[in-house]
Amino acid sequence: MLHLPLDEDAIIQLQHGWRYYAIGENTPVKTLDSVPSVLHTNEVTTFILQLHVPKSEQIYSLNLEGIHQAYELWVNGQFIITNAMNTPNKLINFYVDSQSVEVKLVIMPSAERIAFLQTPLFGQTDAMQAYNVRKLVIMLLVLIFLSILGAYSIIFYFARRYQIVRLYIGVFFLLVSGSLFLSNNGIGAMLLPLSASLLLKLKTVLGLLSVIPLYFFVAFINKHVVSTVKRYLIVGLIAFAMVIICIQPLETNQSIELIIWTYLIGMLLTHKIKAAVYFMRIRRFDLKPLLFIITLFYLLVYLLLRIYYHIWGTDLHTSLWLINFTISICLYLAWDQGELVRELEKSKREAVQSKISFFNAQIKPHFLYNAISNIMALCYTDNLKAAHLLSKFSTYLRIIFENNMQNEWIALKKELTLIDAYVEIEKARFPQKIHYQLEVEQQVKEVKIPPLSIQPFVENAIRHGLFNKDGPGTVHVTIKRQLSELAITVQDDGVGMTRQTIDNLLRGANERQGIGIINVVQRLRYIPNSHLDLQSTPDLGTVVTIRIPIQR
């Protein structure tokens, strides 16, 4: 006799103390060390267990959800219930008037076996109901998690239109969640007004359908070892099996499922070995291939346990391995997503660099044209000045060629050299009209700035501010450090501009202003926390302020 604890909230696993006998056998009653996982027999078998409960005249509950055969339940010689095969209702309540309870289960075999997928549970009704509620909540959370994961993967694929592997995984998780929903102990068995046999058939169909996206996922990752013929072969095999399951009696479905799962396990094992050999051959041992191998391992164990269930009738916590597979596939997709993000960031940086190089290429011919025009004009009037300016011009070209139109950043002192060359060329033509002043802190001359980010404003101040002014004018450039920023000010006392002219200049709508300034504006947009401000008053002058974060 099995003595139960006094705790009213205890849920007891009826694991030990069983006896059994089969109708038609000449052997006497047999004793079991523990509840059998499976008995291979064609005879109706009776299992008996003697219990000693802590209280009499109580309502107790028996959870027999682990029995998937038709059975009868007797308690203290009184008939309680008859359940057909795969009937969803597995929780039985009964009243006992004494502390001695005899539980008798008469089980009809199915497919030449009697199986206990889970150990029967016993306890008081309130405790058993609380236990079932906890299980229901856990099942609901699992369904929600798998459904959200599947829906997210599918939406992600259709939103981005790349990485079809996410579509495969999304469909797989949705089909698995549907299979769990329709399982014998699932929520669908309680909510849907369907027969147990129909629920089991639908569950089987969804389980087989989940094989297709799962296999296509493996095939996508292992394109080098999986042929297109194999993909469509398994699709055809599953379609044929689904038709047979829908039209054949329920008892024959298990053998068909066994064939499908066995074939899939063989294919997965083959792909796992080929993938491992491939990664070893190419000497690729980073995290992504390792995660893929681990994912296949969890999936393989999960499917092997499904085969074990079909043959021996024991669950062995297959859900645990499904959870492990889910976690590993999420890690794999997360790593794959990280690689994708890194590739996109790299492409973005390359695109930005190409655009900056394009801007530089635009600015430099513009300045070259102006410089050559000035030198050509001096060649007719003052050969020595032309030679001096050619020396300045060669300095400019040397810096440009060193920069190679690819550097995103150059030292401030190189930019100042370019400005000095330009001012020298302009002053050679109008020595009394242009005054240039530079005020720069010595410690900031090595600070990096975008190339040609100051020179266009100096050029604009001279050519459009001072040249149009009656009498001489001054361009004053101030550069200093303010906290973590480099503050650059270009100020002139030229003719100034109206608000409309400033707006056109910053938009590049004023063709007379050239392309230099608008390109500086566009390049600064790619630098976080940079700032440009242009203020001007007609007949008084213009002030340009540029703030650039100091690069580390």
Phi, psi and omega in degrees: 000136180266117180270127182266151181291164183281345183297120182291335181270003184285138172249117188258132172276121181277073188270323188241163174093008182279148168232159180207160172209153182247140177293133179094351178267146180272350182283152179285186180297135182253150179257140180251135175292326179205167181300133186285139172288322179201142171236126180271108182201156174255359186261148172296129188240139179251128177249135185234138177218130177262128182239147171241107185269154183290332182226143174264175180052049179231159174264124179245164181233147177234125181258112183244034182291348179277356180259119182251021173246163174292142184207165171238145179241129177235138177232120182053041178078002181256129179291131182253306187199155170240128179243130176284172183298128175063029173289133186298326186285104182245004180255116185245129177254141179207158183257137176237138183255004178216170181278348177262123184232128174251119178258127180233123179247122175252111189246132176270129183290157176223133182054041176061036178200159171236125188233139169252099180291329175222151179293135176301145181245147183221141178179175177292155190300314181298317180295321180291322177295319177297322177297316180293324177297318178298317178296321180295319179296317179298315178298319179296318178297319178297316179297317180297316181299311181295321180293316179296317179299316179294314180296319179298317180296319180292314179298320178300319180294311183289335178284325184261333180062035171210169183059072181296343178301331178291328175294317178300312182294320179298314179296321179300311182294324177294320179291321177296317178297323176294322178295318177294323179298324183265003182295167185300328180252014185273180183288326180299327180295334179269330188264326186271135179278061181239154178289159181297321181294320179292320177300317181293323178294317178298318178300317180296318179297315179296321177298319178290321178298327180295341179294325186296303179296329179295315180292322178293328175297312179298319180294324180294319180288327182247059181298332184283347182240353183242124180269161178295326180298319180295324180299310184283340175295315180289329175297315178295320179296318180292320178298318178296317180296323180295321178296316180298318181296323182290329186257344182268159176298159185298327185294337182270354184292327185297321180293324178292316176301320181300319180295315181297311182295324178296317179296317180296319179298319178299317179294316180295320178297319178297314180295323179297316179294316180296320179296316179298317178295320180297313181295325178290324181291321179271002178056046178253108186237028179280184190291324185297309176299324179297317178297322179295317179297317179297319178300314178296325179297311179298319179296319181296317179296319178301315181289326176297322178292328174296320177296318179301320178297317182293330183271311186255347174079022180244135184288312179056037173057050177297331179298327178298318179287330174296319177297317178299319178296319179299315180297315182293323179290327175295318177297319179297314180294324178296316178295318178297320177296321177299318177297320179296316179298318178297320177295319179294320178296319178297316178296322179296316179298319179295322179294318178297318180297320179296321180292321177297318178299324178295318177299316179300318180296329177289317185291317188294314175300326178300313179290322178301317181298314180296318181295315181295322178299317180294317181295321178299321179296322180286337181298333181273344186243324185210101184293323181295318177295323178298319178296319178298317180290327176296325175297316177297321182294322178294324176299317178300313181297321180299317180294320180297314182291327175295321178291329174062019176057024180238336184290131177281336182224143174227163178291144181302324183296330176290321177297320179294326176297319178297316180297317179300318179298316180296314181298320179300319180295317181289321181292333179297329180277322183229075186296331183268352187263334188245128172238130184239128180234136180234128177232108185222139176286137186298323186286351181259002184293338178268359180293141181274138176222162174297139181296143178055044177261347178250320186305318180300327179285325174295317179297317179297322180296319182286309189285326184248346179260308185274323182297328181271006182262143174283116180096180183287162178214168185230138171247123183242121179250125179238129180227124179207164180266135175230103185057242182261016182240155171256118182262121182240128178234127175243113185235137176225161177248041181278208187282347179074183182217156173277168179298322179295320179295320178297315180299317178296322181295316181287337177269350184077019183274347180266104184294332182291337183277355180078196186245357186297310186291317180298328178290324175296317179301315182292323179292323179295336178295335181275357181254114181300140175067013174278163186207142176225132179227133182232116179239137182211147176232124180307136178072359179244329178132185186226144176232122177249127179240126179238131176238123183234127176301135179289123182283139179259000000 
